[in-house]
Coordinates of C-alpha atoms and ligand atoms in Angstrom, one line a residue:
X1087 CA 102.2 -96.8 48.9
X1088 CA 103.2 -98.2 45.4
X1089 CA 103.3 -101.8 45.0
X1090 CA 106.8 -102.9 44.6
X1091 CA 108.1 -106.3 42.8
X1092 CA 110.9 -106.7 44.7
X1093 CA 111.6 -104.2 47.1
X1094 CA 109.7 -104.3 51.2
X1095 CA 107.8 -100.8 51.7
X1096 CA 109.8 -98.9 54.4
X1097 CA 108.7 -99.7 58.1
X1098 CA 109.2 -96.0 59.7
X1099 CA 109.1 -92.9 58.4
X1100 CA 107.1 -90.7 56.2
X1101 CA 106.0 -89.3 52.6
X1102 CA 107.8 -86.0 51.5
X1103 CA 104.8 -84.2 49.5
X1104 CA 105.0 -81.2 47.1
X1105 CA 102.6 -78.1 47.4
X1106 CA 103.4 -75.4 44.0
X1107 CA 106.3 -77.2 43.8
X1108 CA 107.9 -76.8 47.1
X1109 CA 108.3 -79.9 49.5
X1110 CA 107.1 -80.4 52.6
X1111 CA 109.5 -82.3 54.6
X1112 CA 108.6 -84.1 57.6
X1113 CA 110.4 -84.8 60.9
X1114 CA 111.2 -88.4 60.0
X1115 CA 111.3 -88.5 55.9
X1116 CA 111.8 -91.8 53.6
X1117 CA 114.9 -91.1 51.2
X1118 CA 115.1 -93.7 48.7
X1119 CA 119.2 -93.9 48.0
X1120 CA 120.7 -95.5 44.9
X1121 CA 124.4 -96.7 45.7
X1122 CA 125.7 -96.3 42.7
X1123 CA 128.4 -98.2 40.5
X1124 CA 132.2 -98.3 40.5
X1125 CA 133.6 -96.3 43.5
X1126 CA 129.4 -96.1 44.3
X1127 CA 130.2 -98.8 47.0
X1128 CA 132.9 -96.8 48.8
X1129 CA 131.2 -93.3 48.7
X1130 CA 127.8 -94.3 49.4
X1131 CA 128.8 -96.3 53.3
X1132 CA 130.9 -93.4 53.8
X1133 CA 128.0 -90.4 52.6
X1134 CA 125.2 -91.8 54.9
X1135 CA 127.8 -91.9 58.4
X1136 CA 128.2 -88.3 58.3
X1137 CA 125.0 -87.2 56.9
X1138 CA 123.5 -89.6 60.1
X1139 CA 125.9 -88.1 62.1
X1140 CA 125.4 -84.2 61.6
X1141 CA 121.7 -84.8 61.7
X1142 CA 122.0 -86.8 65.5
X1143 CA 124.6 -84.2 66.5
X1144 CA 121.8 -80.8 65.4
X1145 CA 118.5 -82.5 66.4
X1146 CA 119.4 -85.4 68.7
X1147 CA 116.4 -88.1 68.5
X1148 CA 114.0 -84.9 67.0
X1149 CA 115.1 -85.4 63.2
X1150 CA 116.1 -88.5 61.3
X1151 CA 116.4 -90.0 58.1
X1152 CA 114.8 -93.8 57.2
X1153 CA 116.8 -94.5 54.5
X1154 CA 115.6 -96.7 51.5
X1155 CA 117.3 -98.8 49.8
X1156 CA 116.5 -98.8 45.7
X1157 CA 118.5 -100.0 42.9
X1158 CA 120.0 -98.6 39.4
X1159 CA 122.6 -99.3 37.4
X1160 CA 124.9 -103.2 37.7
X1161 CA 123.7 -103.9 40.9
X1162 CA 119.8 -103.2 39.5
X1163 CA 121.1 -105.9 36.7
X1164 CA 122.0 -108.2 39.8
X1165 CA 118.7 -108.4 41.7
X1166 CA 116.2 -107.3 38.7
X1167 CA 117.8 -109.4 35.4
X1168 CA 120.2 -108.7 32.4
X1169 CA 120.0 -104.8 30.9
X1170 CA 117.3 -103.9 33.6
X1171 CA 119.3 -100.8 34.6
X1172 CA 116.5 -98.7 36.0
X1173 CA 114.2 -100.9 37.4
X1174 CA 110.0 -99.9 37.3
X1175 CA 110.7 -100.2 41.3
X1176 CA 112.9 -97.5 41.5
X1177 CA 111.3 -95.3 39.5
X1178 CA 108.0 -95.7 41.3
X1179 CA 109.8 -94.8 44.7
X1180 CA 111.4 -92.5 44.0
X1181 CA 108.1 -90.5 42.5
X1182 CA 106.5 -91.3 45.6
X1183 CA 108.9 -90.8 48.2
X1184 CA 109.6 -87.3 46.0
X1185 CA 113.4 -86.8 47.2
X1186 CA 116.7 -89.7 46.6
X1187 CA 120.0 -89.5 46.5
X1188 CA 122.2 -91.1 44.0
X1189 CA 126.2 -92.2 44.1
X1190 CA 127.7 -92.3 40.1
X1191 CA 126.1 -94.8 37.2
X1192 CA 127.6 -96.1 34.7
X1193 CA 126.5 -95.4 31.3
X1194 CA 126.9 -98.7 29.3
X1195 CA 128.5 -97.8 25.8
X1196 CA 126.8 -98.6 23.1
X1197 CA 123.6 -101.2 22.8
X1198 CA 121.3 -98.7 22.5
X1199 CA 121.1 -97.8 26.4
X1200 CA 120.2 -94.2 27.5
X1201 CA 122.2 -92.3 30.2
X1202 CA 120.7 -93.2 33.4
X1203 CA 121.6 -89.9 34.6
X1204 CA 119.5 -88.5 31.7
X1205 CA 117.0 -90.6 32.3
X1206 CA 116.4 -90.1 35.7
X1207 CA 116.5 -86.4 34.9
X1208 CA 113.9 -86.2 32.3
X1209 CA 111.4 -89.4 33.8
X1210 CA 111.2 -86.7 36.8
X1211 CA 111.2 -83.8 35.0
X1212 CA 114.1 -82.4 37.2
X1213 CA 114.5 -79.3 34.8
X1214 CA 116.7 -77.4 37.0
X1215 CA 120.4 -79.1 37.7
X1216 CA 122.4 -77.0 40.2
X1217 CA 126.0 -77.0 41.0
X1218 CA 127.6 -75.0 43.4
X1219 CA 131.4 -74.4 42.9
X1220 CA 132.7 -73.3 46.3
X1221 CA 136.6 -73.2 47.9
X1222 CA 137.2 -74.8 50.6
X1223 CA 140.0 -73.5 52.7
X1224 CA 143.2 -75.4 52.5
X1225 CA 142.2 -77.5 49.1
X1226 CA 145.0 -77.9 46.2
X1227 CA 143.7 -75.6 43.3
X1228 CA 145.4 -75.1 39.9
X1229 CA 144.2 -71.3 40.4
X1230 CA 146.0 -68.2 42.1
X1231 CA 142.9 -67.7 44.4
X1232 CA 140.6 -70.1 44.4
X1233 CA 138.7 -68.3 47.4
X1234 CA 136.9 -65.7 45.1
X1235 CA 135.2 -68.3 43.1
X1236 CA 131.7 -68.7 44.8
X1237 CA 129.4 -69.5 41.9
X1238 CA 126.2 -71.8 41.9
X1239 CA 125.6 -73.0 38.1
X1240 CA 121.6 -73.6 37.2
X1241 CA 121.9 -75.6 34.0
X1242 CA 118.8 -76.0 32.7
X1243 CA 118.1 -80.0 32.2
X1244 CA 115.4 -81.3 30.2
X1245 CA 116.2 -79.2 26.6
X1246 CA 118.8 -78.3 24.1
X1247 CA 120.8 -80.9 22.2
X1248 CA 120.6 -83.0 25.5
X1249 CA 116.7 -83.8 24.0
X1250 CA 119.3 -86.6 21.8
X1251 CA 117.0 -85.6 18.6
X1252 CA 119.5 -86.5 16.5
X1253 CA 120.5 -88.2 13.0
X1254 CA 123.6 -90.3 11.7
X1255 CA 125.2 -89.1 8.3
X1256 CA 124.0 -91.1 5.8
X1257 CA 120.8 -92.8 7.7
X1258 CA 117.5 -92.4 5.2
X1259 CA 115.7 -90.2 7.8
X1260 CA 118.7 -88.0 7.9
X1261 CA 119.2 -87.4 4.0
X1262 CA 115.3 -87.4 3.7
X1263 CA 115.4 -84.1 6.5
X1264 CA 118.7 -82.3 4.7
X1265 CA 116.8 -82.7 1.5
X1266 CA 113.7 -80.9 3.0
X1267 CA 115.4 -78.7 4.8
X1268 CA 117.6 -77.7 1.5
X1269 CA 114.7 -77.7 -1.3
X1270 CA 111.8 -76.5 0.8
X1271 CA 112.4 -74.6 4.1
X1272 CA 115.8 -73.0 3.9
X1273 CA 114.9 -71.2 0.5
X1274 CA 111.3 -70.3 2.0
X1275 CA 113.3 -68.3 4.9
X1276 CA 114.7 -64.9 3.6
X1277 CA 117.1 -64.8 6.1
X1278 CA 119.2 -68.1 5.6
X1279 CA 117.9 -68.4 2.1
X1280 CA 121.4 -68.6 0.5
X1281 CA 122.6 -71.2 2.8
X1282 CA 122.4 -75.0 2.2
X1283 CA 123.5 -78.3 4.1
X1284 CA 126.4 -80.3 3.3
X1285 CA 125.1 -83.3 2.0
X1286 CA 126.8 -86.1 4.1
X1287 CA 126.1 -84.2 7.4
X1288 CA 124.9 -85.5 10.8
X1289 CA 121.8 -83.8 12.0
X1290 CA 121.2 -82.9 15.7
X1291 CA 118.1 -80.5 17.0
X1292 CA 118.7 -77.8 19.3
X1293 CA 115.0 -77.1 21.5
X1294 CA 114.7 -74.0 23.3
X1295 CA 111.3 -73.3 24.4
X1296 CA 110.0 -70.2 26.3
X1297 CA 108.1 -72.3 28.7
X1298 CA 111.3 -75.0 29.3
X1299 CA 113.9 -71.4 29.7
X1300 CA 111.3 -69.7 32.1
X1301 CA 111.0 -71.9 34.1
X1302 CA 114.1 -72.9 35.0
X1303 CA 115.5 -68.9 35.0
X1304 CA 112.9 -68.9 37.9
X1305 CA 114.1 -71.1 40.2
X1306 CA 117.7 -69.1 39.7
X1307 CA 116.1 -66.1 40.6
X1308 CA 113.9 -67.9 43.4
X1309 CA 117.2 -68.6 44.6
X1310 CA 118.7 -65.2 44.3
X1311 CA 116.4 -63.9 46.5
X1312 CA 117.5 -65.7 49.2
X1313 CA 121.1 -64.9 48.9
X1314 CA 122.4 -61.3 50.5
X1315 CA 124.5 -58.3 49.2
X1316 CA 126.4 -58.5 45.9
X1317 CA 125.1 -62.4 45.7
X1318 CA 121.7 -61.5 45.1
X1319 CA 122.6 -61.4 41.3
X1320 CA 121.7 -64.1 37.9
X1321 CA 123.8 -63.9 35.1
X1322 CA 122.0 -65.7 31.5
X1323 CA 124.5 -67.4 29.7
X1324 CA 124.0 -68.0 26.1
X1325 CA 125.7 -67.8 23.1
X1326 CA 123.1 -65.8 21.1
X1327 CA 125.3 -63.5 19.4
X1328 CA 126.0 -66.9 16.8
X1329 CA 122.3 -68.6 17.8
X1330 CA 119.9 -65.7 17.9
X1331 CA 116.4 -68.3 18.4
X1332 CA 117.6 -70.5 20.9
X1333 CA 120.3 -69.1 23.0
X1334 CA 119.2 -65.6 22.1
X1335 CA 116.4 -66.3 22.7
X1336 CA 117.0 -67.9 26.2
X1337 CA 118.5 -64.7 27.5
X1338 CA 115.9 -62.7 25.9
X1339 CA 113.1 -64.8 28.0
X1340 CA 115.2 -64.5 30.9
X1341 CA 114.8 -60.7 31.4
X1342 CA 111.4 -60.8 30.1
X1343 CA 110.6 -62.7 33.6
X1344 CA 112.8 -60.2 35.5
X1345 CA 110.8 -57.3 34.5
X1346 CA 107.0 -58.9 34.2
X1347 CA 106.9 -61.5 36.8
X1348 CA 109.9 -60.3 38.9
X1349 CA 109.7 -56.8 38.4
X1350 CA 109.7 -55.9 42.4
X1351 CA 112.4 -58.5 42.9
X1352 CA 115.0 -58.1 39.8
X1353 CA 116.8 -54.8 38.2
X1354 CA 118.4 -55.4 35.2
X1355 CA 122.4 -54.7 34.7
X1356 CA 121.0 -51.7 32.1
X1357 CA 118.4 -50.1 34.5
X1358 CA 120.9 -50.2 37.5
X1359 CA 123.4 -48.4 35.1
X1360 CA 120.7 -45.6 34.2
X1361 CA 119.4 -45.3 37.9
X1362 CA 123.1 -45.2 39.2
X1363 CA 123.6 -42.5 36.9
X1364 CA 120.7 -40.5 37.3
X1365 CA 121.0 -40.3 41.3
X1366 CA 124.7 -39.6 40.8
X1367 CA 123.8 -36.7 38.6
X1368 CA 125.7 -38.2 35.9
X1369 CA 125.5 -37.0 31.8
X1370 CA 124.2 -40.4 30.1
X1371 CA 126.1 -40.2 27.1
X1372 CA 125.9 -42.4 24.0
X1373 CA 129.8 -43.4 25.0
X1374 CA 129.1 -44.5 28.3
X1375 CA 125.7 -46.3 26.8
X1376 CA 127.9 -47.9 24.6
X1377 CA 130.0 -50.0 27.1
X1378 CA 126.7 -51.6 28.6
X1379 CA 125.9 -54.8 27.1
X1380 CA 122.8 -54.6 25.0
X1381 CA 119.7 -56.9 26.6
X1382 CA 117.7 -58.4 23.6
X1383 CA 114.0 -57.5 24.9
X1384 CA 114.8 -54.1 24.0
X1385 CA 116.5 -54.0 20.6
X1386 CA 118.3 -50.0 21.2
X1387 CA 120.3 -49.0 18.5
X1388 CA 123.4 -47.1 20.7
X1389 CA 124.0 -44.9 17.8
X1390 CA 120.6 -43.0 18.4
X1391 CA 120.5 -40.3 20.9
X1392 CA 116.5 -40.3 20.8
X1393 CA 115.6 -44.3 21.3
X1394 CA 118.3 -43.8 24.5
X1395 CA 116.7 -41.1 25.9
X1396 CA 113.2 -42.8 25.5
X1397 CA 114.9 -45.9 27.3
X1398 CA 116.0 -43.6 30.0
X1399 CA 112.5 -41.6 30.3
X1400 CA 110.8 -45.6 30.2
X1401 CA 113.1 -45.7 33.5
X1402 CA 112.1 -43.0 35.4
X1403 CA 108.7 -43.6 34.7
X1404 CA 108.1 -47.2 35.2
X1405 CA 110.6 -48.0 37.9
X1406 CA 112.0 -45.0 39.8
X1407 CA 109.3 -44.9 42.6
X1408 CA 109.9 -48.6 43.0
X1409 CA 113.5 -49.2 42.5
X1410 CA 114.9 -45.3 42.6
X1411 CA 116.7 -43.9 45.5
X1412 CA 119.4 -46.8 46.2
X1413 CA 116.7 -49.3 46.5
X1414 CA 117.8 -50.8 43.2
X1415 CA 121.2 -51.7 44.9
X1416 CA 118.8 -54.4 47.4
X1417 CA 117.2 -56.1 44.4
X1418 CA 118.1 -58.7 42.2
X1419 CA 121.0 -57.9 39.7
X1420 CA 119.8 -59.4 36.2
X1421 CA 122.8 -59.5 33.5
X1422 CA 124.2 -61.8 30.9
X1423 CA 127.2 -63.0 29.7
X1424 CA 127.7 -64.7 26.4
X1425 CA 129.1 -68.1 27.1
X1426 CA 132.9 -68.2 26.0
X1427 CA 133.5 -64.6 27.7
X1428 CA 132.2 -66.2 30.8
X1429 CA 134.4 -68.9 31.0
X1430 CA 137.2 -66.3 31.1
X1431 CA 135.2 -64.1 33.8
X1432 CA 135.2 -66.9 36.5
X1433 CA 138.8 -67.1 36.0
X1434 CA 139.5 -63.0 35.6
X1435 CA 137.3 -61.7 37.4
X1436 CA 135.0 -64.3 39.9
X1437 CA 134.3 -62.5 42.4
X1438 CA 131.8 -60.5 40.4
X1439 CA 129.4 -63.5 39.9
X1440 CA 126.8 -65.8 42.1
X1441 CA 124.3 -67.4 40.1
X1442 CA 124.9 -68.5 36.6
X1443 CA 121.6 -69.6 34.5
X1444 CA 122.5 -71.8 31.6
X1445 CA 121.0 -74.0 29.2
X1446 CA 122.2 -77.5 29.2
X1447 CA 125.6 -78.2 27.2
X1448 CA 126.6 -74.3 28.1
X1449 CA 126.0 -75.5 32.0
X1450 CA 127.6 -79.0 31.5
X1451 CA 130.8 -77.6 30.6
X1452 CA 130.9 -74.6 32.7
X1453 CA 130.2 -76.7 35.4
X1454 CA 133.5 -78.6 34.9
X1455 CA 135.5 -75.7 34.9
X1456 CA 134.0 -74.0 37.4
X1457 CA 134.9 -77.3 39.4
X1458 CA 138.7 -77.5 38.4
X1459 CA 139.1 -74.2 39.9
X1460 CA 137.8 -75.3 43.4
X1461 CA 139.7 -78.7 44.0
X1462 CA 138.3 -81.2 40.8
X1463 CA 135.1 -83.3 40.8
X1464 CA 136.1 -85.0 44.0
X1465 CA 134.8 -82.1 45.7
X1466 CA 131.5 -80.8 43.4
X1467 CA 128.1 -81.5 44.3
X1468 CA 125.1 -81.3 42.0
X1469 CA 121.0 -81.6 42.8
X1470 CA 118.5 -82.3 39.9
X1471 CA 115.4 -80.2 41.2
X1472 CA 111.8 -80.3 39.7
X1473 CA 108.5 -79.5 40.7
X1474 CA 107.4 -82.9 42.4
X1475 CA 110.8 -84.4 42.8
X1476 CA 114.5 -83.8 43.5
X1477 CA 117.2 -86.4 43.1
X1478 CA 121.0 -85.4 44.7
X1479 CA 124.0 -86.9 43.1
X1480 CA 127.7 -86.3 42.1
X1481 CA 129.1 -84.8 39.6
X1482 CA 131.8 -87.7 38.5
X1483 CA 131.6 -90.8 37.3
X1484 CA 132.1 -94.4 38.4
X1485 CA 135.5 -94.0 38.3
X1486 CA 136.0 -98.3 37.8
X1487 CA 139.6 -98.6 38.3
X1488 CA 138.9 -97.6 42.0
X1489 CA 136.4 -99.3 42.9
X1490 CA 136.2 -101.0 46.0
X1491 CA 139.8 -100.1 47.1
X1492 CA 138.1 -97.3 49.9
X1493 CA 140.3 -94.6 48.5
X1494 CA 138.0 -92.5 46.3
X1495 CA 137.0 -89.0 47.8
X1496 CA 133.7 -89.1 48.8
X1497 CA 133.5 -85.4 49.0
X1498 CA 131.2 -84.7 46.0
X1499 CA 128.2 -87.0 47.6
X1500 CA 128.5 -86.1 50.7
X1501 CA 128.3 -82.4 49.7
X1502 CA 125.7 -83.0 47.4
X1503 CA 123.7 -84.6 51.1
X1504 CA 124.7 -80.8 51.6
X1505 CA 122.7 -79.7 49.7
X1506 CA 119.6 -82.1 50.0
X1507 CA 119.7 -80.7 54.4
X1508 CA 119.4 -77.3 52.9
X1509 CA 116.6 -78.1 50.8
X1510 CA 115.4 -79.7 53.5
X1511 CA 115.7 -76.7 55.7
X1512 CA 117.8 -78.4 57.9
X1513 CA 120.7 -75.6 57.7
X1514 CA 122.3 -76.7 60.9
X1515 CA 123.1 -80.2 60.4
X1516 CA 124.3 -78.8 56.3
X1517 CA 126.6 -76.0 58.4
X1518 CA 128.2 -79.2 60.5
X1519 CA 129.0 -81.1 57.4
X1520 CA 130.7 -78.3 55.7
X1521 CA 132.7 -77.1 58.7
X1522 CA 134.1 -80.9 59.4
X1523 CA 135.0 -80.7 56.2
X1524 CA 136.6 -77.4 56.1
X1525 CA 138.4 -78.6 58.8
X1526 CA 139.3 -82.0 57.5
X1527 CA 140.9 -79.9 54.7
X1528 CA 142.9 -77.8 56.5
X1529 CA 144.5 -80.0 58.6
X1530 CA 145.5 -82.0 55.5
X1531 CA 143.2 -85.1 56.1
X1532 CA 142.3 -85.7 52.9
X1533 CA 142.0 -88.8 50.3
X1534 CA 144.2 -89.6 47.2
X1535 CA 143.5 -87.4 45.3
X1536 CA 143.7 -83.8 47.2
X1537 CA 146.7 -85.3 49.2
X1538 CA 148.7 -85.6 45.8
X1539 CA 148.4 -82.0 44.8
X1540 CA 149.1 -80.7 48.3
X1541 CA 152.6 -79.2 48.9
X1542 CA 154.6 -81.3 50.4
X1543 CA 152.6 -84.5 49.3
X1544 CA 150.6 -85.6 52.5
X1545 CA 150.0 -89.3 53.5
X1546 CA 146.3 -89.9 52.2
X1547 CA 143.5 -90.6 54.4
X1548 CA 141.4 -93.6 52.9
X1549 CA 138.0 -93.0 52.1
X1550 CA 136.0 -93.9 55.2
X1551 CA 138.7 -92.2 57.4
X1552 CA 138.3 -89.4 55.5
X1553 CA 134.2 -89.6 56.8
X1554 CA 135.4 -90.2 60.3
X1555 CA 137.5 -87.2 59.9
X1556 CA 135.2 -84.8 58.9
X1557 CA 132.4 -85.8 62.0
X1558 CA 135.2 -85.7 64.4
X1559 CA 135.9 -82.0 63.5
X1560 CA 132.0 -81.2 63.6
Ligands
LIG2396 P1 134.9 -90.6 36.1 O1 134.3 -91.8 36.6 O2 134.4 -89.3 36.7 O3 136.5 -90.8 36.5 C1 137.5 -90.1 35.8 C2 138.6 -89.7 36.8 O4 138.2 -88.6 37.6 C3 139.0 -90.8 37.8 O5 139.8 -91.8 37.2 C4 139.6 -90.0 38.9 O6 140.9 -89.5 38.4 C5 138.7 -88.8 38.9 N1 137.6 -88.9 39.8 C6 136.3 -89.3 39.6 N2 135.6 -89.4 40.7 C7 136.5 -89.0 41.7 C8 136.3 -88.8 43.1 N3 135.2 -89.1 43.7 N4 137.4 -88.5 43.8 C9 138.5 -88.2 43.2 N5 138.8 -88.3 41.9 C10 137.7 -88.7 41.2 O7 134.8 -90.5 34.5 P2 134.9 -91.6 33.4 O8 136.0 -92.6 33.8 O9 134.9 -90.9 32.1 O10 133.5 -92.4 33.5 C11 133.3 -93.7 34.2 C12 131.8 -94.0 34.1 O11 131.0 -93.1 34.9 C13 131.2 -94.0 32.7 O12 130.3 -95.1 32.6 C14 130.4 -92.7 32.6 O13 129.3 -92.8 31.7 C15 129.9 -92.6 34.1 N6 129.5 -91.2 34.5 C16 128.5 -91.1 35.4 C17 128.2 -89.9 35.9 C18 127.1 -89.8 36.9 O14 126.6 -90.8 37.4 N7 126.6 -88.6 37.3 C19 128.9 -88.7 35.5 C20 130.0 -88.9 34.6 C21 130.3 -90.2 34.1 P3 142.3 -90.2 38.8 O15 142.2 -91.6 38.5 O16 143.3 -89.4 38.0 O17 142.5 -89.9 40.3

């Protein structure tokens, strides 16, 4: 047990430990919470009834969760002193206890203060950030049909501009770098050789690493795996047509997993089409090649007859006995998308996706709109998963202006305690949650912000009655 400064070690309950990066969750589990800011002390009250609730209702006195109590954020600056917005208490609990959940933080502007959110994510290495964006029966949605959209977003969490490597215009360090980059290492690099800075400019540094991309790609296809039918399917989402070495690169590394490390699991969108063609007795012309989308591992010109035929030959030899004779159709569906056509294809076409892999910013954004189309952030969970810890939080902010006033939509929390029973493995009390609030939904007891968009405008329920709403239809 860590020694705390100010909080009291939790009487009851027990440890959640990690073995190869899996937990192993016991019967009565500690779950440090952090209430959050802002609407924080509305959702939290509200998230912890019905997650207490489904969990007595599935496993009576068998399964329970001791909750504990850490801080973050204004009220961490209340117990633990001026600007001490992540306390060393928390931080330690949370590593031990290996699994919390989180209402929204506010991010303090300016002073020099880091996103707590960001910090949380990258002091536990929490590399993988999912967010599913699921309809819900019966909710408002700006979009003709909402229902197909059924999408879980891995954004990858620890890289990419999110790193905050970055430089003002004008600061010496800045000029000192565009100088280098200008006199020495742009004209040392025959490909760029011809291009130069602006002087002026702001710098920021875009990581990608091969270790941070695989990683993460993983746990999507880990996931995958578990889903059934036309859901057992990853789409990489980059933007390496513009940046070749880091977003290219990203969806290069992610099919290099799906056919080394994954190879019995994953077929990629190419293979399937060659397989499908070959058992179909189908002529494999360059025109048809041409409409497939070209995977970066395997750099095929489409004009050339020969390298295609090799590619096809490569097939039949490597992977037919394995993945030949429809058994490719059972496996893992590896594609990719770059990232401004996919933010088209979850509105065109969504019910051709599952799993998006992304790296952060691409993931950040998609996220959003991906969450619009459902019902807004009131209703979009998110988990930050690592390999010794997971922390569970919403997607919105603090949203000040109402706070306290026990109208904000809880929804988002409470889904993303969703989410935390599932990766608990406690599916039946995460089936209860979602069917109350299915329910809730479609019998138009819902808070402010659903109730406004509904047609006719319903009376809103507040936000604990909205909780007591959705137990009473478990
Ligand atoms: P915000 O808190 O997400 O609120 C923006 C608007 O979104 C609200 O005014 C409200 O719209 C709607 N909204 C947010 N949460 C909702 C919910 N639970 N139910 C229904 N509607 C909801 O964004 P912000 O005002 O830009 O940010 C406020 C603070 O939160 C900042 O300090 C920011 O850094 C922080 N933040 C924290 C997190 C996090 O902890 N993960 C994430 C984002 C932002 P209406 O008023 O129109 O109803």
């Amino acid at each position: 047990m860590p020694k705390f400064e100010k909080l009291h070690n939790p009487s009851h309950g027990e440890v959640i430990k990690y073995q190869n990066g899996k937990p192993i969750i016991p019967n009565n589990p500690i779950v440090p919470f952090i209430r959050g800011d802002g609407t924080g002390v509305d959702i939290w009250p509200a998230t912890q009834l019905v997650i207490d609730a489904s969990i007595q209702k599935s496993y009576g006195d068998e399964k329970k969760i001791n909750w504990f109590k850490v801080y973050a954020g204004d009220e961490a600056c209340d117990l633990y002193g001026t600007y001490n917005y992540l306390p060393n208490d928390t931080i330690e609990a949370i590593k031990h206890f290996g699994v919390a959940i989180k209402g929204p933080l506010t991010t303090p502007v300016g002073g020099g203060i880091r996103s707590l959110n960001v910090a949380l994510r990258q002091i536990f290495d929490l590399y993988s950030c999912v967010r599913p964006c699921k309809y819900y029966s019966g909710t408002p949605s700006p979009h003709k049909s909402p229902q197909d959209l059924d999408i879980i977003v891995y954004r990858e969490n620890t890289e990419d501009i999110y790193m905050g490597i970055e430089w003002e215009a004008e600061d010496e360090n800045c000029i000192n770098l565009i100088n280098y980059l200008n006199n020495k290492l742009i004209p040392n690099s025959t490909k760029i050789k011809n291009r130069l800075l602006p002087k002026g400019a702001g710098i920021g540094i875009k990581p990608v690493s091969k270790f941070g991309s695989q990683r993460h790609i993983k746990k999507a296809i880990e996931h995958a795996k578990r889903l059934s039918g036309d859901k057992r399917h990853v789409t990489l989402v980059h933007k390496g047509n513009i940046m070749k070495f880091t977003e290219g690169a990203f969806r290069d590394w992610g099919y290099e997993l799906a056919v080394n490390e994954y190879r019995n699991d994953c077929v990629t969108e190419r293979e399937s089409w060659i397989l499908d063609n070959i058992e179909n007795n189908n002529e494999i012309s360059v025109e048809n090649n041409a409409k497939l989308i070209e995977p970066g591992f395997n750099k095929l010109n489409p004009s050339n007859r020969n390298s295609i035929c090799e590619e096809i030959k490569n097939v039949i030899m490597k992977i037919s006995d394995s993945h030949g004779n429809n058994k490719w159709k059972k496996l893992v569906l590896v594609d990719d998308r770059i990232a401004d056509s996919i933010f088209q294809q979850i509105q065109t076409r969504p019910q051709e996706y599952s799993i998006l892999a992304t790296l952060n910013l691409n993931g950040d954004y998609l996220s959003d709109a991906a969450a619009a189309i459902v019902g807004g952030l009131g209703m979009a969970p998110g988990a930050n998963i690592g390999d010794k810890a997971a922390i569970f939080e919403a997607t919105h902010g603090t949203a000040p202006k109402h706070a306290g006033l026990n109208k904000i939509n809880p929804g988002s929390v409470i889904l993303s305690g969703v989410m935390m029973l599932e990766y608990f493995g406690w599916n039946e009390a995460a089936n209860l949650i979602t069917k109350g609030l299915s329910r809730s939904i479609e019998q138009k007891k819902v808070t402010y912000d659903l109730a406004r968009l509904m047609e006719p405008i319903v009376k809103p329920l507040s936000c604990s009655e909205f909780a007591e709403s959705i137990i009473n239809n478990f």
